[in-house]
XYZ file of C-alpha atoms in Angstrom:
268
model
C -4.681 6.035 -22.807
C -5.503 3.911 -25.776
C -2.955 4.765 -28.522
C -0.166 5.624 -26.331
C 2.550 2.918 -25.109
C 1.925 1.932 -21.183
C 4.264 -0.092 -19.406
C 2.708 -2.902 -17.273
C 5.319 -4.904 -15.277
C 4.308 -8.670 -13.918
C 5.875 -10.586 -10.610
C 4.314 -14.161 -10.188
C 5.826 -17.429 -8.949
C 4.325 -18.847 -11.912
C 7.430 -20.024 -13.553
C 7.778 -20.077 -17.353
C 7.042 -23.834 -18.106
C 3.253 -23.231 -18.718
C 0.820 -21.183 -20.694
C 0.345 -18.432 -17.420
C 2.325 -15.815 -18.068
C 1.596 -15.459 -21.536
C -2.179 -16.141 -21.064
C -2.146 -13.172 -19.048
C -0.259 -10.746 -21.347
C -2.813 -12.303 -24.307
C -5.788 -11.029 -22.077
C -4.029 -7.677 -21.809
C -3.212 -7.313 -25.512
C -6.616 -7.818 -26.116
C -8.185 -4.715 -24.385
C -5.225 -2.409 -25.261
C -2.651 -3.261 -27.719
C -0.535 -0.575 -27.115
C 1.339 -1.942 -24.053
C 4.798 -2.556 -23.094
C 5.124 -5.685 -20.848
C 8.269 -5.563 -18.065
C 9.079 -9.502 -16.939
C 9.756 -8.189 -13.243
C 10.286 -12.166 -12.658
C 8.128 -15.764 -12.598
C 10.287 -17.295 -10.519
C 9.270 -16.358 -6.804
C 9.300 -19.692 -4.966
C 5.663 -21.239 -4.842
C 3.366 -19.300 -2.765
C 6.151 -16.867 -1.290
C 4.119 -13.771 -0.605
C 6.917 -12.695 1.730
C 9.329 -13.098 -0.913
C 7.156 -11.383 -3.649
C 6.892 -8.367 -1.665
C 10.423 -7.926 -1.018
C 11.345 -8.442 -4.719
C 8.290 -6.120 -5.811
C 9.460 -3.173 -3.458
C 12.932 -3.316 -4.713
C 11.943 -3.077 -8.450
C 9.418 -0.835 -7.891
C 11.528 2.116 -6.732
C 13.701 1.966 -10.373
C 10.245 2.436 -13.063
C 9.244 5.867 -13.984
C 6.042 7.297 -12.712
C 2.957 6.219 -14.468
C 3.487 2.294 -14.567
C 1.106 -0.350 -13.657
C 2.482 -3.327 -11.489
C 0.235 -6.572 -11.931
C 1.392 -8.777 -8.968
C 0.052 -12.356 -8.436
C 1.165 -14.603 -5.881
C -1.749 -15.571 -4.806
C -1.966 -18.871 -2.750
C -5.600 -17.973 -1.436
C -6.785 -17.674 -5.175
C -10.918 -18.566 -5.240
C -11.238 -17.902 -1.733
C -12.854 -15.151 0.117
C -9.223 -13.005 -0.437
C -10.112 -9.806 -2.140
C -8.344 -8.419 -4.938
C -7.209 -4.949 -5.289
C -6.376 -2.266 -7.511
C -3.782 0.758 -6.470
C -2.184 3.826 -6.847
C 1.015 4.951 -4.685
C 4.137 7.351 -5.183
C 2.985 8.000 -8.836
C 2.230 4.460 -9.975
C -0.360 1.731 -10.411
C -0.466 -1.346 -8.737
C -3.045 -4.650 -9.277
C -2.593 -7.547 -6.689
C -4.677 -9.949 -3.853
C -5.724 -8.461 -1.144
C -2.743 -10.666 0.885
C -0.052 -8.393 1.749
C 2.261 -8.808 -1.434
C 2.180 -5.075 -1.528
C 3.293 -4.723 2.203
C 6.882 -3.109 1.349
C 5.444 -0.712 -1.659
C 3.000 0.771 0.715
C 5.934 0.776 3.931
C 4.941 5.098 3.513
C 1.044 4.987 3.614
C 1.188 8.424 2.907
C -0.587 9.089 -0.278
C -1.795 5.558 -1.054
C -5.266 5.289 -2.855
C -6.259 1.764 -2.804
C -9.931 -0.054 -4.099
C -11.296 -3.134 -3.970
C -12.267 -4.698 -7.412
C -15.723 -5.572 -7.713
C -17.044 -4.373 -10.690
C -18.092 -7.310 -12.452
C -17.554 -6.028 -16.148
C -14.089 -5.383 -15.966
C -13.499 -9.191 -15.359
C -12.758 -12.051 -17.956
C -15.727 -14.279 -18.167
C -16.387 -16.826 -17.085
C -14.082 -16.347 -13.930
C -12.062 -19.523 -12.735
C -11.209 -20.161 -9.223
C -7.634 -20.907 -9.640
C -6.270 -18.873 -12.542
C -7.559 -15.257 -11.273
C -4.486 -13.587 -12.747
C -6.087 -14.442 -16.310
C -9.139 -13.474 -15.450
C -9.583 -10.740 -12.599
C -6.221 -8.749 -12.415
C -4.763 -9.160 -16.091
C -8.165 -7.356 -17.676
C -8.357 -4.967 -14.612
C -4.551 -4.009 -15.058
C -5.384 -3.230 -19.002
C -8.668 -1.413 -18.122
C -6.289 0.553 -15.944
C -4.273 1.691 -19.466
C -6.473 3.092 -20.529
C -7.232 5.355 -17.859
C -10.436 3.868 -15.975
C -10.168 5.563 -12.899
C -9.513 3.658 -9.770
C -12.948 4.278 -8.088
C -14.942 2.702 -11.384
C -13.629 -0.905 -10.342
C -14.946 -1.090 -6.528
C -15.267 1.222 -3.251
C -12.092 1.972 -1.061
C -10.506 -0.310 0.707
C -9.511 0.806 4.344
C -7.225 -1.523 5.751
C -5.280 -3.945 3.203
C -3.762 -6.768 4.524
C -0.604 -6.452 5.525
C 2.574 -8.757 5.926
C 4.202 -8.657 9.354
C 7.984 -7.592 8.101
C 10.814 -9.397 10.419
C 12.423 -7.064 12.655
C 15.885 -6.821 14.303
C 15.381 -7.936 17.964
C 18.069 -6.722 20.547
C 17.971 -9.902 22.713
C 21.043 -8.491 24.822
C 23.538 -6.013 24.235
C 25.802 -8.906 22.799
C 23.015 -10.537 20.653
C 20.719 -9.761 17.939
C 18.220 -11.819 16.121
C 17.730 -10.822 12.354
C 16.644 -12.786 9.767
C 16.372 -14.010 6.217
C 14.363 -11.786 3.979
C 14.739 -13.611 0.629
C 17.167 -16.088 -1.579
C 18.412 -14.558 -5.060
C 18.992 -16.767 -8.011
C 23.113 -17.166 -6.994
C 21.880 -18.041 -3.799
C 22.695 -15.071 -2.045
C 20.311 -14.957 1.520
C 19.337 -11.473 1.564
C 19.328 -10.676 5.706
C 17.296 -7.742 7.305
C 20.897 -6.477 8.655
C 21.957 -3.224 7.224
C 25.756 -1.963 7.018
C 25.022 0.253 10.154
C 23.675 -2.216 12.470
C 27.662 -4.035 12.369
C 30.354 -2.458 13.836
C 32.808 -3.850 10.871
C 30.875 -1.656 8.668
C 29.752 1.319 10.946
C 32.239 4.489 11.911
C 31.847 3.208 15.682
C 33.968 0.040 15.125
C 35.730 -1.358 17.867
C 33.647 -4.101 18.417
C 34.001 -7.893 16.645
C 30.867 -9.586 15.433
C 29.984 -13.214 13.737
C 27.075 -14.112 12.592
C 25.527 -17.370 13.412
C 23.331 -19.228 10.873
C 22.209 -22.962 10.311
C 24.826 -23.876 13.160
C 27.524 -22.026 11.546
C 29.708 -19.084 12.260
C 30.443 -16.728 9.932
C 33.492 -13.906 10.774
C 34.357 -12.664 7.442
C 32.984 -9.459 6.278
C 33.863 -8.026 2.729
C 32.857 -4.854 0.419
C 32.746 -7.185 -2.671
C 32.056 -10.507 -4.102
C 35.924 -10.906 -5.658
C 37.033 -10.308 -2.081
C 36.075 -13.825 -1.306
C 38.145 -17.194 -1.891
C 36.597 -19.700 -3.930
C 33.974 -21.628 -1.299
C 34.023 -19.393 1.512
C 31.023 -17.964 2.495
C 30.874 -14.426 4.109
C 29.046 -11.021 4.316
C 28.640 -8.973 1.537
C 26.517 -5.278 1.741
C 23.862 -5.979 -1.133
C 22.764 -3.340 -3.711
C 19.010 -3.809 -1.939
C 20.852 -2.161 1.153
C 20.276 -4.934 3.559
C 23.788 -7.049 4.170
C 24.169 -10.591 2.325
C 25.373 -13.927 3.739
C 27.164 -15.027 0.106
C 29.235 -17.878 -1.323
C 31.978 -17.034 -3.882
C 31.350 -19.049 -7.108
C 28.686 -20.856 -5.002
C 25.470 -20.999 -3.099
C 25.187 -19.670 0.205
C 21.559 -21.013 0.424
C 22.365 -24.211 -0.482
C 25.433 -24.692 1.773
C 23.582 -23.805 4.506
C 20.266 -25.475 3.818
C 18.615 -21.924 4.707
C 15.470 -19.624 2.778
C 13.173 -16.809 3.190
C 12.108 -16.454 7.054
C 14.855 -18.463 8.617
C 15.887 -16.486 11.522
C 20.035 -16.126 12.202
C 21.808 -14.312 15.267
C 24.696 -11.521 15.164
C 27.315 -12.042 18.464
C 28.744 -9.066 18.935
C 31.968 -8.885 21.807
């Protein structure tokens, strides 16, 4: 598709100090200069893969059909890890073989995915630690311009996937849920949906708190200006998952918690 703007989106935990990102986007400019690059973010804490698929998934969902994600948190860079190139729902996807697409492929249905090992698609020579220069950033501009997916290695069966944390019923007066990811205001994004509390379901009737880093938590709101100044309480987030938040503060600092800390729901 040489000659026509392509959108390629990028997710690392990079972080924009260094020469990374931009490295990367140089590579791609050089085998198709007719692409439009999407800063999805570079700020996924260190080596979060857990985090980076959440945060992938939920900007996946809002690009139009047709765009190439280039994903690369990628703690087990040189190793024996295998890298991948996809297509699901419509769009393109280039990532390690570690689970960071977990949550995009959640519907298997439809999903094409192939190992890369076509050696002359890659930058040369290739470095062991810096594979988003050199392995996905060409293979994700190779993709522009419409090299099929089956030209850059054979199928690949069985991805890895990321074991997503669950709601466990531990009685019918306790739940265990937990912490799916931290947003930049500090918001703890929980894997607790509106429907699983009664203050929030038609059912009501019931009383819940919510217990997290020895702290109980009773107040449930609709919005963020609902909140005094310093409280911290519940929130339903525009991911769709409920949100232990802070007004004008940080709920993940407060409560010294991140991404996989587990937190109960008392219900009486």
């Amino acid at each position: 598709m040489a000659g026509n703007l392509r959108t390629i989106t990028l997710l690392t935990d990079f972080g924009v100090r260094d020469h990374f990102v931009a490295a990367m986007k140089g590579v791609m400019l050089g085998l198709n200069p007719d692409l439009r690059f999407v800063d999805i973010t570079h700020l996924i804490p260190p080596h979060d893969v857990q985090s980076a698929a959440f945060t992938l998934a939920q900007a996946v969902s809002c690009f139009p059909p047709d765009t190439i994600h280039l994903a690369v948190v990628d703690p087990g860079v040189g190793t024996a890890r295998k890298a991948l190139v996809a297509a699901h729902g419509g769009q393109y996807f280039v990532a390690p073989d570690n689970g960071i697409l977990t949550r995009v492929f959640a519907d298997e249905e439809g999903s094409v995915v192939h190992e890369i090992t076509a050696d002359h698609y890659l930058r040369k020579p290739v470095s062991s630690t810096f594979h988003g220069r050199d392995i996905f950033a060409p293979v994700a501009a190779w993709l522009s311009r419409d090299i099929p997916l089956h030209q850059f290695g054979p199928p690949l069966r069985n991805p890895v996937r990321l074991k997503i944390p669950s709601l466990t019923r531990v009685r019918d007066t306790l739940i265990q849920a937990a912490i799916l990811a931290v947003d930049h205001f500090g918001n703890l994004v929980t894997n607790l949906r509106a429907e699983d509390l009664p203050v929030y379901n038609a059912a009501g009737g019931r009383s819940c708190k919510i217990l997290a880093a020895q702290r109980e938590i009773t107040t449930f709101r609709r919005t963020f200006g609902e909140g005094t100044p310093g409280d911290i309480f519940v929130v339903p987030g525009s991911t769709g998952y409920l949100e232990i938040v802070m007004r004008d503060g940080s709920a993940a600092e407060a409560l010294k918690l991140g991404s996989g800390a587990m937190i109960g729901v008392v219900l009486s």
